[in-house]
Amino acid sequence: MRLSLQLNAQPKVPVAKLSVLRGRAKPRPDARAALKVREDGTFKIVQISDTHMVTGVGVCKDAINAYGNHLPESEADPLTVNFIGKILDVERPDLVILTGDQLHHNIPDSQSALFKVVAPIIERSIPFAAVFGNYDSEGIHALSRTAQMLILQNLPFSLCESGPEEIDGIGNFYLQVLAPAPSQLPLSTLYFLDSHGQIPSKIINPDYKPINQSQIDWFVNASQAERSARGKDNNDNRFYLSLAFLHIPLPEFGDRHLSIRNGHRREPTESPSFNSHFYDALAKGGISALSCGHDHVNDFCALLPHQTQQDGDKTPQPGPWLCYGGGSGFGGYCSYGKKRFHRRTRVWELDTSTGSLKTWMRVEYVMDRVDELVLVESGAVIDTLEKKMKADPV
């Protein structure tokens, strides 16, 4: 049996490292005051989903080269770390959001795998936040969500929070993005929710626990309080953009009436069989876009056809946009059937001066932005295809 610390191993064997935490972590400054838009009013987010890190280096079984040719099996996690680093160097974001399945299921050393995920982010001094996926705490060897959140909270540049204890799940919280210093005026709110994990079911397999009513109530109360505060601060007339992030898609992602405006559905949506109608709360709460992970080879942004009247707004509005982040980890699958795909990440750019929101993908081997799309103009969700059809009638 090999020793866990292979001190006399050959050079090709990965070097073992031991991390020791002495005492308590130093108090961090208030995380909510850390996020500021740039002087030009923009704020950029890189969303990284489904890294599926393991203990050791892992195995990638479905990589392809720039021309789509199959590559042989290789070490997975070094490829993932390298891919993430390249994306961060190109985009230079103000925030990184990890949207679940940071870890593969049932790995014996969750701590080291977590450190690998965040290493390229911390090395570049970028703030980050995270939600959990179904795999993160799955299996008898995996650390619990509570234990993992304690680790994440004490890391440099972490804005992660465990959330209120009375709310179902770990990691239900929000962050506000403020105007440039010295102003403390909030210009955007980012909501994060725990989408739980797999449950036994006689309806579908796999099936997942839905967003709980306590989470919905928490979101409704938080979004209403935010709107009320904006009115008191005379900020109600300014553009305000709100987004939400979780791992497992809501049932609406699989709705047959969903209109995909860019990107692709390459596999069926895996979502809870029970619809707790969190989507309705997001729509009424003025969320511009909801983004998830989980289904690795889906990378679309889409709208449902019906419009919802937001709280305090007499005019029905479309939205929110429903977007996938795409799979970025080489240890997770990136194929469906016999077709393989490149790893990818989603980028979000808010412009608080014009009230616009746009998104695009960063894909392996591709130098340019992929599937760039404007989602919001002047603070309102827009359907670019419908707008174009009205402007250019047949």
mmCIF file of C-alpha atoms in Angstrom:
data_model
loop_
_atom_site.group_PDB
_atom_site.id
_atom_site.type_symbol
_atom_site.label_atom_id
_atom_site.label_comp_id
_atom_site.label_asym_id
_atom_site.label_seq_id
_atom_site.Cartn_x
_atom_site.Cartn_y
_atom_site.Cartn_z
ATOM 1 C CA MET A 1 0.000 0.000 0.000
ATOM 2 C CA ARG A 2 1.307 3.436 -0.946
ATOM 3 C CA LEU A 3 1.775 6.032 1.727
ATOM 4 C CA SER A 4 -0.479 9.055 1.468
ATOM 5 C CA LEU A 5 2.625 11.266 1.630
ATOM 6 C CA GLN A 6 4.890 9.791 -1.047
ATOM 7 C CA LEU A 7 8.079 11.477 0.124
ATOM 8 C CA ASN A 8 10.405 9.215 -1.854
ATOM 9 C CA ALA A 9 8.257 8.948 -4.982
ATOM 10 C CA GLN A 10 9.475 9.353 -8.535
ATOM 11 C CA PRO A 11 9.364 12.867 -10.067
ATOM 12 C CA LYS A 12 6.306 12.040 -12.194
ATOM 13 C CA VAL A 13 4.244 11.407 -9.039
ATOM 14 C CA PRO A 14 2.448 14.611 -7.892
ATOM 15 C CA VAL A 15 4.103 16.226 -4.902
ATOM 16 C CA ALA A 16 2.121 15.773 -1.684
ATOM 17 C CA LYS A 17 1.438 18.913 0.284
ATOM 18 C CA LEU A 18 0.229 19.316 3.851
ATOM 19 C CA SER A 19 -1.727 22.377 4.976
ATOM 20 C CA VAL A 20 -1.773 23.265 8.675
ATOM 21 C CA LEU A 21 -4.121 25.879 10.129
ATOM 22 C CA ARG A 22 -2.930 27.275 13.469
ATOM 23 C CA GLY A 23 -5.307 29.164 15.696
ATOM 24 C CA ARG A 24 -8.295 31.071 14.424
ATOM 25 C CA ALA A 25 -8.565 32.846 11.132
ATOM 26 C CA LYS A 26 -8.014 36.586 11.282
ATOM 27 C CA PRO A 27 -11.232 38.591 11.163
ATOM 28 C CA ARG A 28 -12.062 39.649 7.622
ATOM 29 C CA PRO A 29 -13.421 43.072 6.722
ATOM 30 C CA ASP A 30 -17.121 43.320 5.986
ATOM 31 C CA ALA A 31 -17.599 41.272 2.800
ATOM 32 C CA ARG A 32 -20.588 43.310 1.699
ATOM 33 C CA ALA A 33 -18.495 46.460 1.481
ATOM 34 C CA ALA A 34 -15.836 44.789 -0.656
ATOM 35 C CA LEU A 35 -17.597 44.707 -4.029
ATOM 36 C CA LYS A 36 -17.517 47.952 -6.006
ATOM 37 C CA VAL A 37 -18.292 48.733 -9.623
ATOM 38 C CA ARG A 38 -15.456 50.176 -11.664
ATOM 39 C CA GLU A 39 -15.166 53.899 -12.322
ATOM 40 C CA ASP A 40 -16.965 53.423 -15.657
ATOM 41 C CA GLY A 41 -19.901 51.765 -13.871
ATOM 42 C CA THR A 42 -19.178 48.208 -15.051
ATOM 43 C CA PHE A 43 -18.821 45.051 -12.997
ATOM 44 C CA LYS A 44 -17.656 41.735 -14.431
ATOM 45 C CA ILE A 45 -18.365 38.224 -13.100
ATOM 46 C CA VAL A 46 -16.846 34.933 -14.216
ATOM 47 C CA GLN A 47 -19.111 31.989 -13.391
ATOM 48 C CA ILE A 48 -17.284 28.675 -12.968
ATOM 49 C CA SER A 49 -19.392 25.556 -12.667
ATOM 50 C CA ASP A 50 -18.869 21.830 -12.222
ATOM 51 C CA THR A 51 -15.109 21.676 -11.714
ATOM 52 C CA HIS A 52 -15.457 18.182 -10.147
ATOM 53 C CA MET A 53 -12.078 18.190 -8.387
ATOM 54 C CA VAL A 54 -10.870 15.026 -6.646
ATOM 55 C CA THR A 55 -8.178 13.815 -4.300
ATOM 56 C CA GLY A 56 -5.119 13.386 -6.518
ATOM 57 C CA VAL A 57 -5.219 14.444 -10.160
ATOM 58 C CA GLY A 58 -8.348 12.686 -11.422
ATOM 59 C CA VAL A 59 -9.023 11.307 -14.893
ATOM 60 C CA CYS A 60 -10.398 13.093 -17.943
ATOM 61 C CA LYS A 61 -12.090 10.622 -20.282
ATOM 62 C CA ASP A 62 -13.697 12.838 -22.908
ATOM 63 C CA ALA A 63 -11.365 15.694 -23.873
ATOM 64 C CA ILE A 64 -11.057 16.852 -27.486
ATOM 65 C CA ASN A 65 -8.554 19.042 -29.275
ATOM 66 C CA ALA A 66 -9.207 22.301 -31.101
ATOM 67 C CA TYR A 67 -10.506 20.403 -34.137
ATOM 68 C CA GLY A 68 -12.880 18.178 -32.173
ATOM 69 C CA ASN A 69 -10.690 15.076 -32.386
ATOM 70 C CA HIS A 70 -10.792 12.740 -29.407
ATOM 71 C CA LEU A 71 -7.841 12.889 -27.028
ATOM 72 C CA PRO A 72 -6.624 9.969 -24.897
ATOM 73 C CA GLU A 73 -7.378 9.797 -21.186
ATOM 74 C CA SER A 74 -5.340 12.273 -19.164
ATOM 75 C CA GLU A 75 -4.995 13.852 -15.743
ATOM 76 C CA ALA A 76 -8.058 16.012 -15.155
ATOM 77 C CA ASP A 77 -7.505 18.495 -12.343
ATOM 78 C CA PRO A 78 -4.305 20.105 -13.697
ATOM 79 C CA LEU A 79 -6.200 20.800 -16.938
ATOM 80 C CA THR A 80 -9.068 22.362 -14.980
ATOM 81 C CA VAL A 81 -6.770 24.603 -12.928
ATOM 82 C CA ASN A 82 -4.962 25.698 -16.082
ATOM 83 C CA PHE A 83 -8.227 26.387 -17.930
ATOM 84 C CA ILE A 84 -9.611 28.466 -15.064
ATOM 85 C CA GLY A 85 -6.380 30.445 -14.832
ATOM 86 C CA LYS A 86 -6.432 31.283 -18.541
ATOM 87 C CA ILE A 87 -10.031 32.504 -18.372
ATOM 88 C CA LEU A 88 -9.288 34.692 -15.358
ATOM 89 C CA ASP A 89 -6.251 36.203 -17.052
ATOM 90 C CA VAL A 90 -8.272 37.058 -20.162
ATOM 91 C CA GLU A 91 -11.341 38.450 -18.391
ATOM 92 C CA ARG A 92 -9.812 39.926 -15.206
ATOM 93 C CA PRO A 93 -13.186 39.819 -13.394
ATOM 94 C CA ASP A 94 -14.277 41.708 -10.318
ATOM 95 C CA LEU A 95 -15.864 38.558 -8.866
ATOM 96 C CA VAL A 96 -15.787 34.809 -9.442
ATOM 97 C CA ILE A 97 -18.899 32.759 -8.679
ATOM 98 C CA LEU A 98 -18.598 28.997 -8.238
ATOM 99 C CA THR A 99 -21.960 27.428 -9.017
ATOM 100 C CA GLY A 100 -21.657 23.985 -7.513
ATOM 101 C CA ASP A 101 -20.096 20.552 -7.912
ATOM 102 C CA GLN A 102 -16.739 22.040 -7.080
ATOM 103 C CA LEU A 103 -15.906 18.514 -5.900
ATOM 104 C CA HIS A 104 -16.590 15.077 -7.318
ATOM 105 C CA HIS A 105 -18.679 12.782 -5.158
ATOM 106 C CA ASN A 106 -17.323 10.774 -2.242
ATOM 107 C CA ILE A 107 -13.709 11.887 -2.359
ATOM 108 C CA PRO A 108 -11.583 11.127 0.743
ATOM 109 C CA ASP A 109 -9.963 14.582 1.047
ATOM 110 C CA SER A 110 -12.471 17.340 0.408
ATOM 111 C CA GLN A 111 -10.182 20.005 1.853
ATOM 112 C CA SER A 112 -7.337 19.587 -0.635
ATOM 113 C CA ALA A 113 -9.764 19.406 -3.552
ATOM 114 C CA LEU A 114 -11.421 22.658 -2.437
ATOM 115 C CA PHE A 115 -8.038 24.349 -2.227
ATOM 116 C CA LYS A 116 -7.304 23.315 -5.817
ATOM 117 C CA VAL A 117 -10.561 24.894 -6.998
ATOM 118 C CA VAL A 118 -9.920 28.277 -5.425
ATOM 119 C CA ALA A 119 -6.130 28.403 -5.848
ATOM 120 C CA PRO A 120 -6.120 30.147 -9.260
ATOM 121 C CA ILE A 121 -8.704 32.635 -7.950
ATOM 122 C CA ILE A 122 -6.837 33.473 -4.739
ATOM 123 C CA GLU A 123 -3.502 33.674 -6.564
ATOM 124 C CA ARG A 124 -4.973 36.487 -8.670
ATOM 125 C CA SER A 125 -6.502 38.263 -5.646
ATOM 126 C CA ILE A 126 -10.052 38.013 -6.995
ATOM 127 C CA PRO A 127 -13.036 37.951 -4.594
ATOM 128 C CA PHE A 128 -15.197 34.858 -4.917
ATOM 129 C CA ALA A 129 -18.498 33.392 -3.733
ATOM 130 C CA ALA A 130 -19.874 29.874 -4.025
ATOM 131 C CA VAL A 131 -22.962 27.699 -3.860
ATOM 132 C CA PHE A 132 -22.954 23.935 -3.424
ATOM 133 C CA GLY A 133 -23.965 21.277 -5.914
ATOM 134 C CA ASN A 134 -25.377 17.814 -5.345
ATOM 135 C CA TYR A 135 -21.946 16.130 -5.642
ATOM 136 C CA ASP A 136 -20.092 18.395 -3.208
ATOM 137 C CA SER A 137 -21.233 16.629 -0.033
ATOM 138 C CA GLU A 138 -22.309 13.309 -1.549
ATOM 139 C CA GLY A 139 -20.852 10.052 -0.196
ATOM 140 C CA ILE A 140 -19.617 8.695 3.118
ATOM 141 C CA HIS A 141 -16.157 10.281 2.823
ATOM 142 C CA ALA A 142 -17.184 13.778 1.754
ATOM 143 C CA LEU A 143 -17.187 16.661 4.173
ATOM 144 C CA SER A 144 -20.582 18.090 5.031
ATOM 145 C CA ARG A 145 -21.745 21.335 3.484
ATOM 146 C CA THR A 146 -21.360 22.999 6.890
ATOM 147 C CA ALA A 147 -17.729 21.900 7.183
ATOM 148 C CA GLN A 148 -16.920 22.917 3.624
ATOM 149 C CA MET A 149 -18.505 26.324 4.121
ATOM 150 C CA LEU A 150 -16.375 26.895 7.231
ATOM 151 C CA ILE A 151 -13.287 26.232 5.119
ATOM 152 C CA LEU A 152 -14.435 28.489 2.294
ATOM 153 C CA GLN A 153 -15.402 31.338 4.619
ATOM 154 C CA ASN A 154 -11.915 31.500 6.125
ATOM 155 C CA LEU A 155 -10.031 31.603 2.822
ATOM 156 C CA PRO A 156 -8.544 34.831 1.456
ATOM 157 C CA PHE A 157 -10.855 36.846 -0.832
ATOM 158 C CA SER A 158 -13.834 34.665 0.120
ATOM 159 C CA LEU A 159 -17.260 36.283 0.300
ATOM 160 C CA CYS A 160 -19.005 32.982 1.013
ATOM 161 C CA GLU A 161 -21.625 32.839 3.757
ATOM 162 C CA SER A 162 -23.481 29.948 5.349
ATOM 163 C CA GLY A 163 -26.706 31.955 5.532
ATOM 164 C CA PRO A 164 -29.427 32.065 8.202
ATOM 165 C CA GLU A 165 -29.633 28.877 10.277
ATOM 166 C CA GLU A 166 -33.431 28.802 10.117
ATOM 167 C CA ILE A 167 -33.381 28.650 6.302
ATOM 168 C CA ASP A 168 -33.155 25.237 4.634
ATOM 169 C CA GLY A 169 -29.705 24.516 3.208
ATOM 170 C CA ILE A 170 -26.204 25.934 3.548
ATOM 171 C CA GLY A 171 -25.202 28.978 1.516
ATOM 172 C CA ASN A 172 -28.370 31.051 1.152
ATOM 173 C CA PHE A 173 -27.067 34.625 1.121
ATOM 174 C CA TYR A 174 -26.758 37.753 -0.980
ATOM 175 C CA LEU A 175 -24.052 40.246 -1.837
ATOM 176 C CA GLN A 176 -24.473 43.847 -2.876
ATOM 177 C CA VAL A 177 -22.327 45.628 -5.424
ATOM 178 C CA LEU A 178 -21.783 49.258 -4.491
ATOM 179 C CA ALA A 179 -21.040 52.443 -6.396
ATOM 180 C CA PRO A 180 -17.375 53.496 -6.634
ATOM 181 C CA ALA A 181 -15.760 54.732 -3.418
ATOM 182 C CA PRO A 182 -16.428 56.688 -1.341
ATOM 183 C CA SER A 183 -20.112 56.043 -2.069
ATOM 184 C CA GLN A 184 -21.878 53.222 -0.229
ATOM 185 C CA LEU A 185 -24.871 53.243 -2.591
ATOM 186 C CA PRO A 186 -25.854 49.713 -3.706
ATOM 187 C CA LEU A 187 -26.283 49.286 -7.471
ATOM 188 C CA SER A 188 -26.796 45.527 -7.748
ATOM 189 C CA THR A 189 -27.725 42.514 -5.646
ATOM 190 C CA LEU A 190 -26.466 38.981 -6.266
ATOM 191 C CA TYR A 191 -28.457 36.168 -4.629
ATOM 192 C CA PHE A 192 -27.059 32.711 -3.883
ATOM 193 C CA LEU A 193 -29.126 29.655 -2.965
ATOM 194 C CA ASP A 194 -28.490 26.071 -1.947
ATOM 195 C CA SER A 195 -30.275 23.814 -4.459
ATOM 196 C CA HIS A 196 -29.672 20.724 -2.288
ATOM 197 C CA GLY A 197 -29.121 17.278 -3.760
ATOM 198 C CA GLN A 198 -30.559 14.010 -4.990
ATOM 199 C CA ILE A 199 -33.524 12.375 -3.246
ATOM 200 C CA PRO A 200 -35.255 8.987 -3.558
ATOM 201 C CA SER A 201 -38.163 9.209 -5.964
ATOM 202 C CA LYS A 202 -40.752 7.021 -7.662
ATOM 203 C CA ILE A 203 -41.434 9.768 -10.232
ATOM 204 C CA ILE A 204 -38.113 10.259 -12.032
ATOM 205 C CA ASN A 205 -34.534 9.098 -11.576
ATOM 206 C CA PRO A 206 -32.531 11.043 -10.699
ATOM 207 C CA ASP A 207 -34.765 13.386 -8.749
ATOM 208 C CA TYR A 208 -33.736 16.337 -6.620
ATOM 209 C CA LYS A 209 -34.995 18.208 -3.588
ATOM 210 C CA PRO A 210 -36.694 21.440 -4.710
ATOM 211 C CA ILE A 211 -36.041 24.930 -3.407
ATOM 212 C CA ASN A 212 -37.741 24.962 -0.017
ATOM 213 C CA GLN A 213 -40.513 27.359 0.980
ATOM 214 C CA SER A 214 -38.272 28.807 3.719
ATOM 215 C CA GLN A 215 -35.754 29.751 1.016
ATOM 216 C CA ILE A 216 -38.470 31.336 -1.109
ATOM 217 C CA ASP A 217 -39.754 33.324 1.874
ATOM 218 C CA TRP A 218 -36.190 34.423 2.662
ATOM 219 C CA PHE A 219 -35.672 35.631 -0.902
ATOM 220 C CA VAL A 220 -39.022 37.465 -1.014
ATOM 221 C CA ASN A 221 -38.297 39.235 2.279
ATOM 222 C CA ALA A 222 -34.727 40.114 1.270
ATOM 223 C CA SER A 223 -35.701 41.467 -2.165
ATOM 224 C CA GLN A 224 -38.588 43.483 -0.720
ATOM 225 C CA ALA A 225 -36.286 44.938 1.961
ATOM 226 C CA GLU A 226 -33.747 45.850 -0.718
ATOM 227 C CA ARG A 227 -36.405 47.661 -2.783
ATOM 228 C CA SER A 228 -37.665 49.484 0.277
ATOM 229 C CA ALA A 229 -34.135 50.611 1.167
ATOM 230 C CA ARG A 230 -33.602 51.895 -2.364
ATOM 231 C CA GLY A 231 -36.720 54.034 -2.067
ATOM 232 C CA LYS A 232 -35.551 55.533 1.221
ATOM 233 C CA ASP A 233 -32.109 56.300 -0.231
ATOM 234 C CA ASN A 234 -33.641 58.028 -3.282
ATOM 235 C CA ASN A 235 -32.058 55.291 -5.367
ATOM 236 C CA ASP A 236 -35.329 54.071 -6.835
ATOM 237 C CA ASN A 237 -34.909 55.999 -10.074
ATOM 238 C CA ARG A 238 -31.455 54.604 -10.835
ATOM 239 C CA PHE A 239 -30.889 51.411 -12.793
ATOM 240 C CA TYR A 240 -30.648 48.413 -10.495
ATOM 241 C CA LEU A 241 -29.652 44.934 -11.639
ATOM 242 C CA SER A 242 -30.209 41.742 -9.637
ATOM 243 C CA LEU A 243 -29.050 38.230 -10.500
ATOM 244 C CA ALA A 244 -29.419 34.843 -8.797
ATOM 245 C CA PHE A 245 -27.193 31.764 -8.830
ATOM 246 C CA LEU A 246 -27.703 28.129 -7.838
ATOM 247 C CA HIS A 247 -26.527 24.714 -9.027
ATOM 248 C CA ILE A 248 -29.471 22.505 -9.971
ATOM 249 C CA PRO A 249 -31.744 24.115 -12.567
ATOM 250 C CA LEU A 250 -35.356 24.917 -11.750
ATOM 251 C CA PRO A 251 -38.030 22.890 -13.594
ATOM 252 C CA GLU A 252 -38.604 25.923 -15.849
ATOM 253 C CA PHE A 253 -35.253 25.224 -17.537
ATOM 254 C CA GLY A 254 -36.899 22.166 -19.057
ATOM 255 C CA ASP A 255 -40.207 23.831 -19.946
ATOM 256 C CA ARG A 256 -41.267 22.899 -23.480
ATOM 257 C CA HIS A 257 -42.311 26.509 -24.110
ATOM 258 C CA LEU A 258 -38.854 27.854 -23.283
ATOM 259 C CA SER A 259 -37.393 29.978 -26.081
ATOM 260 C CA ILE A 260 -33.631 29.549 -26.402
ATOM 261 C CA ARG A 261 -32.074 32.780 -27.652
ATOM 262 C CA ASN A 262 -28.464 31.613 -27.883
ATOM 263 C CA GLY A 263 -26.307 28.683 -26.862
ATOM 264 C CA HIS A 264 -27.465 25.085 -27.021
ATOM 265 C CA ARG A 265 -29.497 22.448 -25.234
ATOM 266 C CA ARG A 266 -27.363 19.344 -25.732
ATOM 267 C CA GLU A 267 -28.881 17.197 -22.981
ATOM 268 C CA PRO A 268 -32.211 17.049 -21.136
ATOM 269 C CA THR A 269 -32.600 19.273 -18.092
ATOM 270 C CA GLU A 270 -32.244 17.416 -14.778
ATOM 271 C CA SER A 271 -34.323 19.276 -12.208
ATOM 272 C CA PRO A 272 -36.658 18.524 -9.301
ATOM 273 C CA SER A 273 -39.881 16.763 -10.279
ATOM 274 C CA PHE A 274 -41.759 18.966 -7.810
ATOM 275 C CA ASN A 275 -42.045 22.613 -8.812
ATOM 276 C CA SER A 276 -42.038 24.881 -5.762
ATOM 277 C CA HIS A 277 -42.488 27.903 -8.085
ATOM 278 C CA PHE A 278 -39.369 29.742 -7.026
ATOM 279 C CA TYR A 279 -39.235 31.079 -10.588
ATOM 280 C CA ASP A 280 -42.406 33.082 -9.916
ATOM 281 C CA ALA A 281 -40.831 34.672 -6.858
ATOM 282 C CA LEU A 282 -37.725 35.576 -8.857
ATOM 283 C CA ALA A 283 -39.834 37.192 -11.570
ATOM 284 C CA LYS A 284 -41.885 39.233 -9.113
ATOM 285 C CA GLY A 285 -38.721 40.159 -7.224
ATOM 286 C CA GLY A 286 -37.186 41.803 -10.282
ATOM 287 C CA ILE A 287 -34.392 39.297 -10.946
ATOM 288 C CA SER A 288 -32.909 39.882 -14.392
ATOM 289 C CA ALA A 289 -31.236 36.489 -14.779
ATOM 290 C CA LEU A 290 -30.921 33.155 -12.996
ATOM 291 C CA SER A 291 -27.900 31.000 -13.781
ATOM 292 C CA CYS A 292 -27.143 27.415 -12.851
ATOM 293 C CA GLY A 293 -24.768 24.532 -13.527
ATOM 294 C CA HIS A 294 -25.379 20.778 -13.210
ATOM 295 C CA ASP A 295 -26.113 19.868 -16.851
ATOM 296 C CA HIS A 296 -22.560 20.239 -18.154
ATOM 297 C CA VAL A 297 -23.106 20.435 -21.914
ATOM 298 C CA ASN A 298 -26.049 22.833 -21.845
ATOM 299 C CA ASP A 299 -24.956 26.456 -22.272
ATOM 300 C CA PHE A 300 -28.038 28.346 -23.422
ATOM 301 C CA CYS A 301 -29.805 31.499 -22.308
ATOM 302 C CA ALA A 302 -33.588 31.405 -22.708
ATOM 303 C CA LEU A 303 -36.870 33.098 -21.843
ATOM 304 C CA LEU A 304 -40.299 31.793 -21.014
ATOM 305 C CA PRO A 305 -43.030 33.354 -23.174
ATOM 306 C CA HIS A 306 -45.240 34.647 -20.406
ATOM 307 C CA GLN A 307 -44.637 37.980 -18.711
ATOM 308 C CA THR A 308 -44.795 38.719 -15.010
ATOM 309 C CA GLN A 309 -45.749 41.887 -13.196
ATOM 310 C CA GLN A 310 -42.931 42.767 -10.826
ATOM 311 C CA ASP A 311 -43.614 44.101 -7.358
ATOM 312 C CA GLY A 312 -44.277 47.826 -7.569
ATOM 313 C CA ASP A 313 -44.403 47.820 -11.385
ATOM 314 C CA LYS A 314 -47.693 48.116 -13.243
ATOM 315 C CA THR A 315 -46.277 46.950 -16.589
ATOM 316 C CA PRO A 316 -45.695 43.201 -17.093
ATOM 317 C CA GLN A 317 -42.085 42.384 -17.967
ATOM 318 C CA PRO A 318 -40.427 39.352 -19.577
ATOM 319 C CA GLY A 319 -37.914 37.336 -17.660
ATOM 320 C CA PRO A 320 -35.953 36.460 -15.781
ATOM 321 C CA TRP A 321 -33.461 35.003 -18.221
ATOM 322 C CA LEU A 322 -32.606 31.372 -17.546
ATOM 323 C CA CYS A 323 -28.969 30.578 -18.322
ATOM 324 C CA TYR A 324 -26.580 27.658 -17.936
ATOM 325 C CA GLY A 325 -22.975 28.211 -16.931
ATOM 326 C CA GLY A 326 -21.552 25.240 -18.840
ATOM 327 C CA GLY A 327 -19.141 22.633 -17.484
ATOM 328 C CA SER A 328 -15.572 23.786 -16.834
ATOM 329 C CA GLY A 329 -14.071 20.755 -15.107
ATOM 330 C CA PHE A 330 -12.101 18.080 -16.953
ATOM 331 C CA GLY A 331 -12.955 15.592 -14.210
ATOM 332 C CA GLY A 332 -16.665 15.879 -14.967
ATOM 333 C CA TYR A 333 -18.342 14.692 -18.139
ATOM 334 C CA CYS A 334 -18.417 16.967 -21.177
ATOM 335 C CA SER A 335 -20.135 14.693 -23.647
ATOM 336 C CA TYR A 336 -23.598 13.423 -24.421
ATOM 337 C CA GLY A 337 -24.119 10.199 -26.302
ATOM 338 C CA LYS A 338 -21.076 9.835 -28.523
ATOM 339 C CA LYS A 339 -20.572 13.582 -29.010
ATOM 340 C CA ARG A 340 -17.872 15.393 -27.035
ATOM 341 C CA PHE A 341 -17.731 19.126 -26.360
ATOM 342 C CA HIS A 342 -15.211 21.678 -25.146
ATOM 343 C CA ARG A 343 -15.125 22.937 -21.562
ATOM 344 C CA ARG A 344 -16.493 26.432 -21.034
ATOM 345 C CA THR A 345 -17.385 29.166 -18.541
ATOM 346 C CA ARG A 346 -19.934 31.973 -18.551
ATOM 347 C CA VAL A 347 -19.066 35.651 -18.160
ATOM 348 C CA TRP A 348 -21.460 38.374 -17.001
ATOM 349 C CA GLU A 349 -20.959 42.114 -17.396
ATOM 350 C CA LEU A 350 -23.191 44.609 -15.645
ATOM 351 C CA ASP A 351 -23.148 48.252 -16.675
ATOM 352 C CA THR A 352 -24.819 50.152 -13.865
ATOM 353 C CA SER A 353 -24.511 53.502 -15.654
ATOM 354 C CA THR A 354 -26.719 52.373 -18.561
ATOM 355 C CA GLY A 355 -28.673 49.619 -16.796
ATOM 356 C CA SER A 356 -27.461 46.935 -19.198
ATOM 357 C CA LEU A 357 -26.501 43.317 -18.679
ATOM 358 C CA LYS A 358 -24.752 41.128 -21.209
ATOM 359 C CA THR A 359 -23.223 37.685 -21.123
ATOM 360 C CA TRP A 360 -20.943 35.493 -23.200
ATOM 361 C CA MET A 361 -19.093 32.192 -23.014
ATOM 362 C CA ARG A 362 -15.376 31.498 -22.867
ATOM 363 C CA VAL A 363 -14.591 28.183 -24.557
ATOM 364 C CA GLU A 364 -11.453 26.065 -24.861
ATOM 365 C CA TYR A 365 -9.225 26.968 -27.831
ATOM 366 C CA VAL A 366 -11.467 29.898 -28.875
ATOM 367 C CA MET A 367 -9.848 33.322 -28.649
ATOM 368 C CA ASP A 368 -13.023 35.403 -29.016
ATOM 369 C CA ARG A 369 -16.203 35.655 -26.970
ATOM 370 C CA VAL A 370 -18.792 33.029 -27.846
ATOM 371 C CA ASP A 371 -22.577 33.575 -27.964
ATOM 372 C CA GLU A 372 -22.488 37.142 -26.674
ATOM 373 C CA LEU A 373 -25.993 38.358 -25.835
ATOM 374 C CA VAL A 374 -27.552 41.496 -24.374
ATOM 375 C CA LEU A 375 -30.075 40.495 -21.720
ATOM 376 C CA VAL A 376 -31.069 43.817 -20.181
ATOM 377 C CA GLU A 377 -31.260 47.376 -21.493
ATOM 378 C CA SER A 378 -32.114 50.458 -19.425
ATOM 379 C CA GLY A 379 -32.775 48.206 -16.453
ATOM 380 C CA ALA A 380 -35.413 46.061 -18.193
ATOM 381 C CA VAL A 381 -35.167 42.507 -19.509
ATOM 382 C CA ILE A 382 -35.319 42.498 -23.298
ATOM 383 C CA ASP A 383 -35.877 39.769 -25.846
ATOM 384 C CA THR A 384 -33.335 40.657 -28.522
ATOM 385 C CA LEU A 385 -34.849 38.302 -31.105
ATOM 386 C CA GLU A 386 -38.353 39.683 -30.616
ATOM 387 C CA LYS A 387 -36.979 43.217 -30.739
ATOM 388 C CA LYS A 388 -35.224 42.474 -34.022
ATOM 389 C CA MET A 389 -38.344 40.892 -35.534
ATOM 390 C CA LYS A 390 -40.398 43.969 -34.665
ATOM 391 C CA ALA A 391 -37.739 46.231 -36.191
ATOM 392 C CA ASP A 392 -37.452 44.130 -39.374
ATOM 393 C CA PRO A 393 -40.929 42.780 -40.165
ATOM 394 C CA VAL A 394 -41.128 40.275 -43.010
#
